[in-house]
mmCIF file of C-alpha atoms and ligand atoms in Angstrom:
data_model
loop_
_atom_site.group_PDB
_atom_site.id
_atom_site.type_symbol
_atom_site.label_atom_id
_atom_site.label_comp_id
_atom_site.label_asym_id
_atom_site.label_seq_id
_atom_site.Cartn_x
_atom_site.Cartn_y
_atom_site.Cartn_z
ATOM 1 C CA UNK A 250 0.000 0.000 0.000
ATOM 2 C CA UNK A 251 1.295 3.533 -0.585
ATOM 3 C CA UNK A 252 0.480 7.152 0.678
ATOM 4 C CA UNK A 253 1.527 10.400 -0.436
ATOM 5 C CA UNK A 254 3.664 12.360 2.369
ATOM 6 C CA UNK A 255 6.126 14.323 0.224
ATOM 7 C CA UNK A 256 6.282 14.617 -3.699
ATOM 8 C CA UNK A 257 9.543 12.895 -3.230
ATOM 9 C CA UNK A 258 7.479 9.833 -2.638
ATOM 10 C CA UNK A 259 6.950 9.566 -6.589
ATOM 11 C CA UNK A 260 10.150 9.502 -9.017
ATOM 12 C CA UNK A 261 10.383 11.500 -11.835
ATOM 13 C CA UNK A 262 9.436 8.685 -13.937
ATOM 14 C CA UNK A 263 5.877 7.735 -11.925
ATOM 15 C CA UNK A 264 5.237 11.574 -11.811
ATOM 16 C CA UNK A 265 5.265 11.294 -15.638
ATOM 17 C CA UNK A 266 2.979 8.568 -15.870
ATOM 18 C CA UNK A 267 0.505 10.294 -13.393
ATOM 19 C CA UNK A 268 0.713 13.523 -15.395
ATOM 20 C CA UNK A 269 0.169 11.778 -18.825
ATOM 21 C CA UNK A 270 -3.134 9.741 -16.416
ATOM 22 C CA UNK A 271 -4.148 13.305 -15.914
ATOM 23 C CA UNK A 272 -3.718 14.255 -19.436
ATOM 24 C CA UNK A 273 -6.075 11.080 -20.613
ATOM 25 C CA UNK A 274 -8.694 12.282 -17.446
ATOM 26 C CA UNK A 275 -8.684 15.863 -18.933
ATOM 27 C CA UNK A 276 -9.229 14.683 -22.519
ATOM 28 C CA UNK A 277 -11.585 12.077 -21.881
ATOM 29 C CA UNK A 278 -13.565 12.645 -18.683
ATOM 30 C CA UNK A 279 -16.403 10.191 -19.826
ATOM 31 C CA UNK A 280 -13.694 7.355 -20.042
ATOM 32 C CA UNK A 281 -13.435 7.778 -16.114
ATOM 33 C CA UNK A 282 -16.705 8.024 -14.959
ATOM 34 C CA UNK A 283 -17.366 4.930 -12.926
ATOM 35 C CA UNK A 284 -13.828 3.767 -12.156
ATOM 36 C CA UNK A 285 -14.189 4.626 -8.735
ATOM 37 C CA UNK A 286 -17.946 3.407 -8.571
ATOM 38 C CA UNK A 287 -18.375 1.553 -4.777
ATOM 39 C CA UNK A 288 -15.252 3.248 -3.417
ATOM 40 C CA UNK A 289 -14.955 6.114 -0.441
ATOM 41 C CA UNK A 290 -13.121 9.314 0.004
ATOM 42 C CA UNK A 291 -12.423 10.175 3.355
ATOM 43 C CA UNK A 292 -11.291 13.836 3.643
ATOM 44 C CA UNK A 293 -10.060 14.617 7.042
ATOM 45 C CA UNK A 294 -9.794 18.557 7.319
ATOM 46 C CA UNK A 295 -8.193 19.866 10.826
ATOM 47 C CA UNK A 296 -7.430 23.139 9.131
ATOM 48 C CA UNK A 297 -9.688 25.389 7.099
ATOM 49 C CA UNK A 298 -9.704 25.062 3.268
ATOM 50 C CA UNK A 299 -11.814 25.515 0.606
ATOM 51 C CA UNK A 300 -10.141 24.263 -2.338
ATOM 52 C CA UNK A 301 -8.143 21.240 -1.477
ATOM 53 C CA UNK A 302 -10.914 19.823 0.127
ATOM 54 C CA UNK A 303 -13.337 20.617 -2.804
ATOM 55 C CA UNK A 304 -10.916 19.449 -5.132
ATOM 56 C CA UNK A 305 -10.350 15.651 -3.651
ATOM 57 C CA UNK A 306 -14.253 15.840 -3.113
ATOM 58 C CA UNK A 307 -14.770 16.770 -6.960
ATOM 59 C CA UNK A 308 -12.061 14.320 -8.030
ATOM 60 C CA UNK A 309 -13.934 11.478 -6.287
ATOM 61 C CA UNK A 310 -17.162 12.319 -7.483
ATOM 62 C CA UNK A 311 -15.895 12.679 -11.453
ATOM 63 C CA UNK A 312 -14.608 9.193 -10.661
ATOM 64 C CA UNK A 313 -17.875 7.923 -9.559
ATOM 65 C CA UNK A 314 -16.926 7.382 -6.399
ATOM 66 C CA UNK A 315 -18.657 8.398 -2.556
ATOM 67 C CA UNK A 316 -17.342 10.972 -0.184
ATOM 68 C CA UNK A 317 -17.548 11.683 3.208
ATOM 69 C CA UNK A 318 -15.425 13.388 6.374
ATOM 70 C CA UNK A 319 -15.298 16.595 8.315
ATOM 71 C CA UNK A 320 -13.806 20.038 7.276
ATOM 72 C CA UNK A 321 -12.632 21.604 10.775
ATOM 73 C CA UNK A 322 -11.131 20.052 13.700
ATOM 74 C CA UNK A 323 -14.408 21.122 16.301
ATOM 75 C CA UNK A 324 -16.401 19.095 14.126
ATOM 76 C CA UNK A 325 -14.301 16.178 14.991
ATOM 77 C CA UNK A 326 -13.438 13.961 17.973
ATOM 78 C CA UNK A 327 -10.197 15.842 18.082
ATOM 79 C CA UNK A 328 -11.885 18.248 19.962
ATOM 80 C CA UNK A 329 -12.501 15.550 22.472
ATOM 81 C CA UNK A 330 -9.218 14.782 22.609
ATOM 82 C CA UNK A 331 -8.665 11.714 20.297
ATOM 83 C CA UNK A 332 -5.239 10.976 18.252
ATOM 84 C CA UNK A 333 -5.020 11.030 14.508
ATOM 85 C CA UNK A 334 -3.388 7.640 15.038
ATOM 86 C CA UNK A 335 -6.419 6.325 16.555
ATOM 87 C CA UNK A 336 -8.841 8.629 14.478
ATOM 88 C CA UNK A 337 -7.437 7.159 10.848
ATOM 89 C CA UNK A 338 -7.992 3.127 12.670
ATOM 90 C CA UNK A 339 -11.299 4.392 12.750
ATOM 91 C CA UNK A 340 -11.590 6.375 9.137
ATOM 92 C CA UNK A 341 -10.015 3.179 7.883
ATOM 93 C CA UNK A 342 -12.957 1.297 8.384
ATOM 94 C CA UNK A 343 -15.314 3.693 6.708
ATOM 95 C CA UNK A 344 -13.152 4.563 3.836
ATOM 96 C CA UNK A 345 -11.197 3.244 0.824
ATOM 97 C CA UNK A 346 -8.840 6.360 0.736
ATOM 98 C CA UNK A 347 -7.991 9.503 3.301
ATOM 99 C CA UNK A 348 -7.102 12.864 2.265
ATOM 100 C CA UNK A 349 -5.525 14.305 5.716
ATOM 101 C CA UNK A 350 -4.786 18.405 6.122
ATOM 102 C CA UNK A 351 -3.755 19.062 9.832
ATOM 103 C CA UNK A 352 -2.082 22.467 11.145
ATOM 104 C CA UNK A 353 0.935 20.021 12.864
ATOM 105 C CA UNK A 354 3.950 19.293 10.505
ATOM 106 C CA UNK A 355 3.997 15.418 10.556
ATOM 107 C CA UNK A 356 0.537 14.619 11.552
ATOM 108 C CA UNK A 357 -0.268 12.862 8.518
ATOM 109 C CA UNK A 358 2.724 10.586 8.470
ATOM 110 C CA UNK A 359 1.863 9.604 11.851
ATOM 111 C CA UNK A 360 -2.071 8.645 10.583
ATOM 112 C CA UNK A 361 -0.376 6.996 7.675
ATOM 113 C CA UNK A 362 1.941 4.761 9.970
ATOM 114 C CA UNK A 363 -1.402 3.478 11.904
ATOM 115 C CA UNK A 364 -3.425 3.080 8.463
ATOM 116 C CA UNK A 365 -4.904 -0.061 6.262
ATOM 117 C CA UNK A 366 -5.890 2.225 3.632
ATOM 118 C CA UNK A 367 -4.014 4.862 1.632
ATOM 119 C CA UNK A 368 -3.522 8.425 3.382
ATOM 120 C CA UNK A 369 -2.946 11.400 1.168
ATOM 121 C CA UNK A 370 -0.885 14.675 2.653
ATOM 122 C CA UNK A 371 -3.626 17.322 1.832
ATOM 123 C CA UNK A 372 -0.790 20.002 3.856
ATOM 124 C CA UNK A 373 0.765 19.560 6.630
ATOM 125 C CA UNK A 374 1.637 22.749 8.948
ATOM 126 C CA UNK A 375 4.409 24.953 7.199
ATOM 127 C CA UNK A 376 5.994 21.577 5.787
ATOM 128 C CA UNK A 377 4.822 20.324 2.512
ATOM 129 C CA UNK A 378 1.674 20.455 0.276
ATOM 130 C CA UNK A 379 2.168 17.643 -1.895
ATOM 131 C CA UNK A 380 -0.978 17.275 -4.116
ATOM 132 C CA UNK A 381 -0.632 21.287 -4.895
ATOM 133 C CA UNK A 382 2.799 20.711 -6.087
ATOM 134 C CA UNK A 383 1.426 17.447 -8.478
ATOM 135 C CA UNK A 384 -1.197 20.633 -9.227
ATOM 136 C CA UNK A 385 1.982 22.883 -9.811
ATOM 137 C CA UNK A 386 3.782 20.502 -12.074
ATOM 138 C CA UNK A 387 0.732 19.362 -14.096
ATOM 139 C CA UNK A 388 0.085 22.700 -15.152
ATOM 140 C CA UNK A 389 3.902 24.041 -15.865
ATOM 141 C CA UNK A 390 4.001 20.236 -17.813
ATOM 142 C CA UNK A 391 0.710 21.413 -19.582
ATOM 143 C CA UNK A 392 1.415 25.485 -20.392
ATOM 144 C CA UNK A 393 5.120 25.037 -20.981
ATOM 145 C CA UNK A 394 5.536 22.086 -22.552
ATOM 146 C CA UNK A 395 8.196 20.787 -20.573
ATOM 147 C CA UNK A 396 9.634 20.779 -16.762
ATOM 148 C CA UNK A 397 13.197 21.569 -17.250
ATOM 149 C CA UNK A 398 15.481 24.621 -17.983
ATOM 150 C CA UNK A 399 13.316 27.665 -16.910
ATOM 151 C CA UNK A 400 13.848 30.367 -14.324
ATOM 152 C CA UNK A 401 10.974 30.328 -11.398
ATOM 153 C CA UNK A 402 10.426 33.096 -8.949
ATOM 154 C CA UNK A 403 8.808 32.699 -5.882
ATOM 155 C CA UNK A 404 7.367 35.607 -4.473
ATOM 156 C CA UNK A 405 6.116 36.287 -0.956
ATOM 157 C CA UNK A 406 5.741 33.900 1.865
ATOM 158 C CA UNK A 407 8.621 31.785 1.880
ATOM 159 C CA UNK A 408 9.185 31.262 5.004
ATOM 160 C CA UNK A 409 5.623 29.673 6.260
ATOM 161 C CA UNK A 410 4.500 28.645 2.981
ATOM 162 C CA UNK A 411 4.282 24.886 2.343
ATOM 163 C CA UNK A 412 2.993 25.102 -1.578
ATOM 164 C CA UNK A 413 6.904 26.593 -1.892
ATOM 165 C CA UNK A 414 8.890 24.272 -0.033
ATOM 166 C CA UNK A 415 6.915 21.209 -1.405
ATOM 167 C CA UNK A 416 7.449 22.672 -5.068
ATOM 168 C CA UNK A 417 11.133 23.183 -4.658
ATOM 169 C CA UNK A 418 12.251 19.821 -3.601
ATOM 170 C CA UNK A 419 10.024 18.679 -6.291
ATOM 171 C CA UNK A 420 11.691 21.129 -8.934
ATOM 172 C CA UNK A 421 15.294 20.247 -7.747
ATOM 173 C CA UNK A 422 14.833 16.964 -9.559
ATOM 174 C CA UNK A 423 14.631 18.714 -13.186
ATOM 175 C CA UNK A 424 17.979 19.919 -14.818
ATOM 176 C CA UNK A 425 18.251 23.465 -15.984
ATOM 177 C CA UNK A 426 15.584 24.922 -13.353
ATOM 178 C CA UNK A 427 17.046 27.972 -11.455
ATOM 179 C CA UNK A 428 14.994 29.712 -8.508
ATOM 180 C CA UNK A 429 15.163 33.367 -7.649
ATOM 181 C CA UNK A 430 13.467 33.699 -4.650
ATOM 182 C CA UNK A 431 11.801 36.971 -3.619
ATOM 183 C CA UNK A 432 10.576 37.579 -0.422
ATOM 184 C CA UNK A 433 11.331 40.592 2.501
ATOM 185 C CA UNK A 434 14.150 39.866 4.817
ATOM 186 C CA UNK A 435 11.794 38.075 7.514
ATOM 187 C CA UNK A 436 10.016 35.699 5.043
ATOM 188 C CA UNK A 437 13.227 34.335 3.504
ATOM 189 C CA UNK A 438 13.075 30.784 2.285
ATOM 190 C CA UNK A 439 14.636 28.736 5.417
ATOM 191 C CA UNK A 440 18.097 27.706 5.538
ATOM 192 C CA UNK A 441 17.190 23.753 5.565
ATOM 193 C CA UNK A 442 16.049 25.053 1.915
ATOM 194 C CA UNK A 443 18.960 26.806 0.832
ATOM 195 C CA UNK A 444 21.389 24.554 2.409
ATOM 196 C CA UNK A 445 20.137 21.706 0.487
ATOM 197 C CA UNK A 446 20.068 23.699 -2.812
ATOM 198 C CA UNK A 447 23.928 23.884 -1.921
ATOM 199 C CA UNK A 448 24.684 20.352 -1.853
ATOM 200 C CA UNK A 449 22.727 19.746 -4.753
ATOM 201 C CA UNK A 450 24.269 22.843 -6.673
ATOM 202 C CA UNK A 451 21.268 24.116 -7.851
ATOM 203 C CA UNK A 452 21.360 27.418 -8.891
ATOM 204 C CA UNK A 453 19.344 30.044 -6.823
ATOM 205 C CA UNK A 454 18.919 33.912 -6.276
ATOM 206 C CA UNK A 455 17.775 35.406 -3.005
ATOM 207 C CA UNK A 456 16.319 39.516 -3.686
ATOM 208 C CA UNK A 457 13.735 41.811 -2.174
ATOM 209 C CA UNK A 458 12.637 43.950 -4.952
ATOM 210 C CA UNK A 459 10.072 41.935 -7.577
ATOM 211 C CA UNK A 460 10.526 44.387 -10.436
ATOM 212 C CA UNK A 461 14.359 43.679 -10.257
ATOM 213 C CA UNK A 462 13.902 39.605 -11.603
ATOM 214 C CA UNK A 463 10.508 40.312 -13.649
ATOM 215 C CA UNK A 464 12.201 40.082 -17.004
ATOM 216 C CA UNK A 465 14.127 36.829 -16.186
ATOM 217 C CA UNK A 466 11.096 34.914 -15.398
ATOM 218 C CA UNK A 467 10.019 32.111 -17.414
ATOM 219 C CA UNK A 468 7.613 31.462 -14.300
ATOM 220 C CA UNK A 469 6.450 33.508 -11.138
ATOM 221 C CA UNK A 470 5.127 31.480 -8.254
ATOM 222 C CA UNK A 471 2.815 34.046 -6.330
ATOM 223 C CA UNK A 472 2.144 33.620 -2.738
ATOM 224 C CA UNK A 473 -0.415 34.802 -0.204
ATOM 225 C CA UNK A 474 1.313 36.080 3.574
ATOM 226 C CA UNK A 475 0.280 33.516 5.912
ATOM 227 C CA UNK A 476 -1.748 35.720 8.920
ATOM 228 C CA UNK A 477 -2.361 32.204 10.673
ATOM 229 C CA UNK A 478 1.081 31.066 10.488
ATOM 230 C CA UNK A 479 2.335 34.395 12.645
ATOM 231 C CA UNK A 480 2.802 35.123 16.169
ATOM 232 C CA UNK A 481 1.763 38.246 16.107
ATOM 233 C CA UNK A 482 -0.773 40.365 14.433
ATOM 234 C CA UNK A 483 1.941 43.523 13.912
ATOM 235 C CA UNK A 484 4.369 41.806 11.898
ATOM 236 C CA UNK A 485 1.471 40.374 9.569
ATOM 237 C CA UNK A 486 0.425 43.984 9.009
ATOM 238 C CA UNK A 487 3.628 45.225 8.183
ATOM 239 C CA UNK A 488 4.261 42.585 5.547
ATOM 240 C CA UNK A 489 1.262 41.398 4.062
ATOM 241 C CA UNK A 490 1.131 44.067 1.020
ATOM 242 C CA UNK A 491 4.572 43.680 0.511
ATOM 243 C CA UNK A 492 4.055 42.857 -2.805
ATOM 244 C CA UNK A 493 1.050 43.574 -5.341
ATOM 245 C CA UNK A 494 1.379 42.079 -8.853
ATOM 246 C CA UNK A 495 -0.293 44.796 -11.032
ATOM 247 C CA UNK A 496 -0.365 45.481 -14.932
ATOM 248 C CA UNK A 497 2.616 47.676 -14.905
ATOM 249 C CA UNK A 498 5.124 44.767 -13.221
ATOM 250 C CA UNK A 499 3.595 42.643 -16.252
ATOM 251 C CA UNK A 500 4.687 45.319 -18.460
ATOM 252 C CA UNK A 501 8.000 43.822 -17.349
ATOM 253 C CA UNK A 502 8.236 40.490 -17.441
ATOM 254 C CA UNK A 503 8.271 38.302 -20.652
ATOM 255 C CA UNK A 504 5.396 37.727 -23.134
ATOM 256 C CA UNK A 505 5.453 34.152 -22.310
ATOM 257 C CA UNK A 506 6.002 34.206 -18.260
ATOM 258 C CA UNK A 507 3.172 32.098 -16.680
ATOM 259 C CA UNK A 508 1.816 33.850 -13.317
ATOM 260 C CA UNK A 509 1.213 30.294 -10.913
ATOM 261 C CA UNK A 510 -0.534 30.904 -7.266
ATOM 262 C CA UNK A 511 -1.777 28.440 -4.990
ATOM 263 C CA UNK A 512 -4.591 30.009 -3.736
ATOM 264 C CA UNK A 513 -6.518 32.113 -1.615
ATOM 265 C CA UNK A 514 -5.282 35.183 -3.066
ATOM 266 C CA UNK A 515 -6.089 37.988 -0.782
ATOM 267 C CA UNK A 516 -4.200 41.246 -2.201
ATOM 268 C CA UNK A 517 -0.560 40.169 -3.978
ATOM 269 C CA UNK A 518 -2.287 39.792 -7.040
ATOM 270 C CA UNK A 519 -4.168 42.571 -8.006
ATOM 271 C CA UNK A 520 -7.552 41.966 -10.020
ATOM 272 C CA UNK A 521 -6.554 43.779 -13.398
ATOM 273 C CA UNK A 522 -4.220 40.857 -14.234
ATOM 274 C CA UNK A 523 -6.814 38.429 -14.180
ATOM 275 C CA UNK A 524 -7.583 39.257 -17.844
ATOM 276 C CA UNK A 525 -4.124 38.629 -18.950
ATOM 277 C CA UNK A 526 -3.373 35.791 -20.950
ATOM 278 C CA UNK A 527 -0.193 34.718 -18.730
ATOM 279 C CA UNK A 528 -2.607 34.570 -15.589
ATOM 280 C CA UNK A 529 -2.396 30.744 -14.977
ATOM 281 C CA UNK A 530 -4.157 30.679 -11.820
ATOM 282 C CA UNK A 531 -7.478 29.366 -12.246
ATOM 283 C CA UNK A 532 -6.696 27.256 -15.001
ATOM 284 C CA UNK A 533 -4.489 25.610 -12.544
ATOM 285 C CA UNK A 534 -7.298 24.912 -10.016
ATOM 286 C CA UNK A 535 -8.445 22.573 -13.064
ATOM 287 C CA UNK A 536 -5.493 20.845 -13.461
ATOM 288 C CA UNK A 537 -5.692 20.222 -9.640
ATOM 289 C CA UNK A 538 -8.995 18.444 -9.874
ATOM 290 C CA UNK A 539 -7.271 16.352 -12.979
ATOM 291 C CA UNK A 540 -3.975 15.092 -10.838
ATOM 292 C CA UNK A 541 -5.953 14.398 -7.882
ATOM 293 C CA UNK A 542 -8.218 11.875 -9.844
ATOM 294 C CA UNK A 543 -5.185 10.256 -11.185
ATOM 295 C CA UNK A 544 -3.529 9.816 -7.708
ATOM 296 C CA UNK A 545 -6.476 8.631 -6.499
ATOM 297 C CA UNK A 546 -6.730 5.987 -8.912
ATOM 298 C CA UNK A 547 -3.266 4.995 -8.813
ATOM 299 C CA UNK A 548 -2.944 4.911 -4.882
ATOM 300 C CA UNK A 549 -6.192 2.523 -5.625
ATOM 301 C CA UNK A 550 -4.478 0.937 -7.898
ATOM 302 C CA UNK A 551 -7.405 1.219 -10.514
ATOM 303 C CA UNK A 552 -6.875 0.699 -14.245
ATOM 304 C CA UNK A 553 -9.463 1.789 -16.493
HETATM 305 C C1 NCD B 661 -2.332 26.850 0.141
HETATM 306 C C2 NCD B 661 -2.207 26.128 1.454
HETATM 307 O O1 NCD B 661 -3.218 25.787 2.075
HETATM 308 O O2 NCD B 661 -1.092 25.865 1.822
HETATM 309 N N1 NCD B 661 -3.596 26.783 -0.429
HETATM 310 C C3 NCD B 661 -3.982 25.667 -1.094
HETATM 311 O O3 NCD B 661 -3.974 24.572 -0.594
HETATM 312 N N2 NCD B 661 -4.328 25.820 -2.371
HETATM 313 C C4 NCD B 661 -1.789 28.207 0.179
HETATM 314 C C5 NCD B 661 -2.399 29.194 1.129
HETATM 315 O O4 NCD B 661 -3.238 28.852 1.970
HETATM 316 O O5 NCD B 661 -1.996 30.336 1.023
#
C-alpha cells in the first residue's frame, strides 16, 4: 500500500505517468466516470480550506466514487481529545482512501503509519503540500511544454508557505531549473532550503525587490502572507502588502512568463491581471482536480 507524504514519494518517472493519467482524465472525462464506482473518500480537514478539500471531493465524485469526512477540527473527535493515530484506525474502516490536512507538521505521516488504507498529505503545517505541487507541475508540464530549464520566482511567503517548499524539492529533480526567490528579509526561504540547494548545486537567487527579476522569469510562483502562520498580528500587518502584482510589473516580465498561485489570493495579485493571458491561476485549479483523480486511482491501484 502507498500514501503520499512528500512529492519525493513519486520519481520522476511515476510523476510522468501520473501527469500523462491526468492528461487522458482531462481529454476524456467520460472514459473515467465509474472507475471509482463503490469506493470512499475520506477527507479529514483539521485546518480550514476551501479548495483542497473541494478538489479531492470533486475528483472522487468525477470518478464515480462516494465521499464523506469533516472540514474543521471542532467538528471532529479531536476536539474531544482523540489521536489522529487512533482517528485514521477508525476512518479506515469507513473509507477506501484519506485525504488528511492538519495544522501540525507530521501529523499525517503519523495517521499513515497506523493506516490499512491509503492516506494522502492534503498540507501539513508549514511543511509540505504535496498534491498542490502534483497541481503545480501538471500545469507548468501542460502550459510550458516541458519541466526543465526555466527560471521560477517565488514571491512572498517563503518562510511559512508549504505550496513553496513542497514545489522546490520537487523542482530540484529537473535539470536546468534555477529559482530566484523573492521575499522581505523576515520571510526568507529557510536555511534547511537553501542549504540543500547547496549540496545539490542548484542554482538560486535570493532579492527583495520583484521588479528587479521580472524580465528573467520564465515562471512567477505568487504567494499569499500567511496571517495564521504568525505570532503576532503587527508583523502580519507590516508585511502582508509587501508585494502587489499589477499590470505595470507585467509590463515587465516576458510575453510568455506564466503567473502560478496556490490560492486564496487575498491582495498580492491585483484583479486587473486576471484578464491577462499569462494569468495561470485558475486554469491551474483545473489541473488540480485532474492530478488528484489520477492519484487517487493509482494509490487505488485502478486501471481503467
Ligand atoms: C495553500 C495552502 O493551504 O497551503 N492553499 C492551497 O492549498 N491551495 C496556500 C495558502 O493557503 O496560502
Amino acid at each position: 500500500m502507498r500514501h503520499l507524504m512528500s512529492p519525493l514519494d513519486f520519481t520522476p518517472a511515476e510523476l510522468d505517468n501520473l501527469f500523462d493519467l491526468a492528461g487522458d482524465i482531462e481529454h476524456n472525462m467520460p472514459k473515467y466516470a465509474h472507475a471509482c464506482e463503490g469506493k470512499k473518500l475520506a477527507a479529514c480537514f483539521y485546518e480550514p480550506s476551501t479548495r483542497t478539500r473541494l478538489s479531492f471531493e470533486s475528483a472522487m465524485l468525477n470518478l464515480g466514487g462516494q465521499v464523506l469526512g469533516f472540514s474543521d477540527a471542532n467538528s471532529s473527535s479531536a476536539s474531544k481529545g482523540e489521536s489522529v493515530s487512533d482517528t485514521i484506525r477508525v476512518i479506515s474502516c469507513f473509507a477506501d482512501i484519506c485525504a488528511m490536512r492538519h495544522p501540525k507538521e507530521g501529523a499525517p505521516m503519523v495517521a499513515a503509519s497506523h493506516s490499512s488504507i491509503p492516506v494522502i498529505n492534503a498540507g501539513d503545517g508549514g511543511h509540505q503540500h504535496p498534491t498542490q505541487t502534483l497541481t503545480d507541475l501538471l500545469t507548468i508540464r501542460s502550459l510550458k511544454g516541458r519541466l526543465r530549464d526555466f527560471t521560477i520566482g517565488l514571491c512572498g511567503d517563503l518562510k511559512f508557505g508549504r505550496t513553496v517548499h513542497s514545489l522546490i524539492h520537487a523542482l530540484v529533480r529537473y535539470p536546468g531549473v534555477r529559482f530566484i526567490f523573492i521575499s522581505p528579509e523576515e520571510l526568507r526561504v529557510p536555511d534547511y532550503i537553501t542549504e540543500m540547494l547547496q549540496e545539490k548545486g542548484v542554482s538560486y537567487e535570493e532579492v527583495i525587490r520583484l521588479e528587479e527579476s521580472m524580465p528573467n522569469l520564465d515562471l512567477l510562483y505568487m504567494t499569499r502572507v500567511q496571517k495564521e502562520r504568525f505570532f503576532n498580528e503587527e508583523d502580519y500587518v507590516r508585511l502582508k502588502d509587501f508585494y502587489i502584482l499589477n499590470k505595470d510589473k507585467m509590463a515587465l516580465a516576458k510575453p510568455d512568463m506564466l503567473v502560478l498561485h496556490p490560492l486564496p489570493r487575498v491582495n498580492e495579485i491585483s484583479v486587473e491581471v486576471d484578464s491577462d493571458p499569462r494569468a495561470a491561476y485558475f486554469k491551474q485549479v483545473q489541473y488540480g482536480v485532474y492530478v488528484r483523480m489520477a492519484l487517487i486511482l493509482t494509490l487505488l491501484d485502478i486501471q481503467v
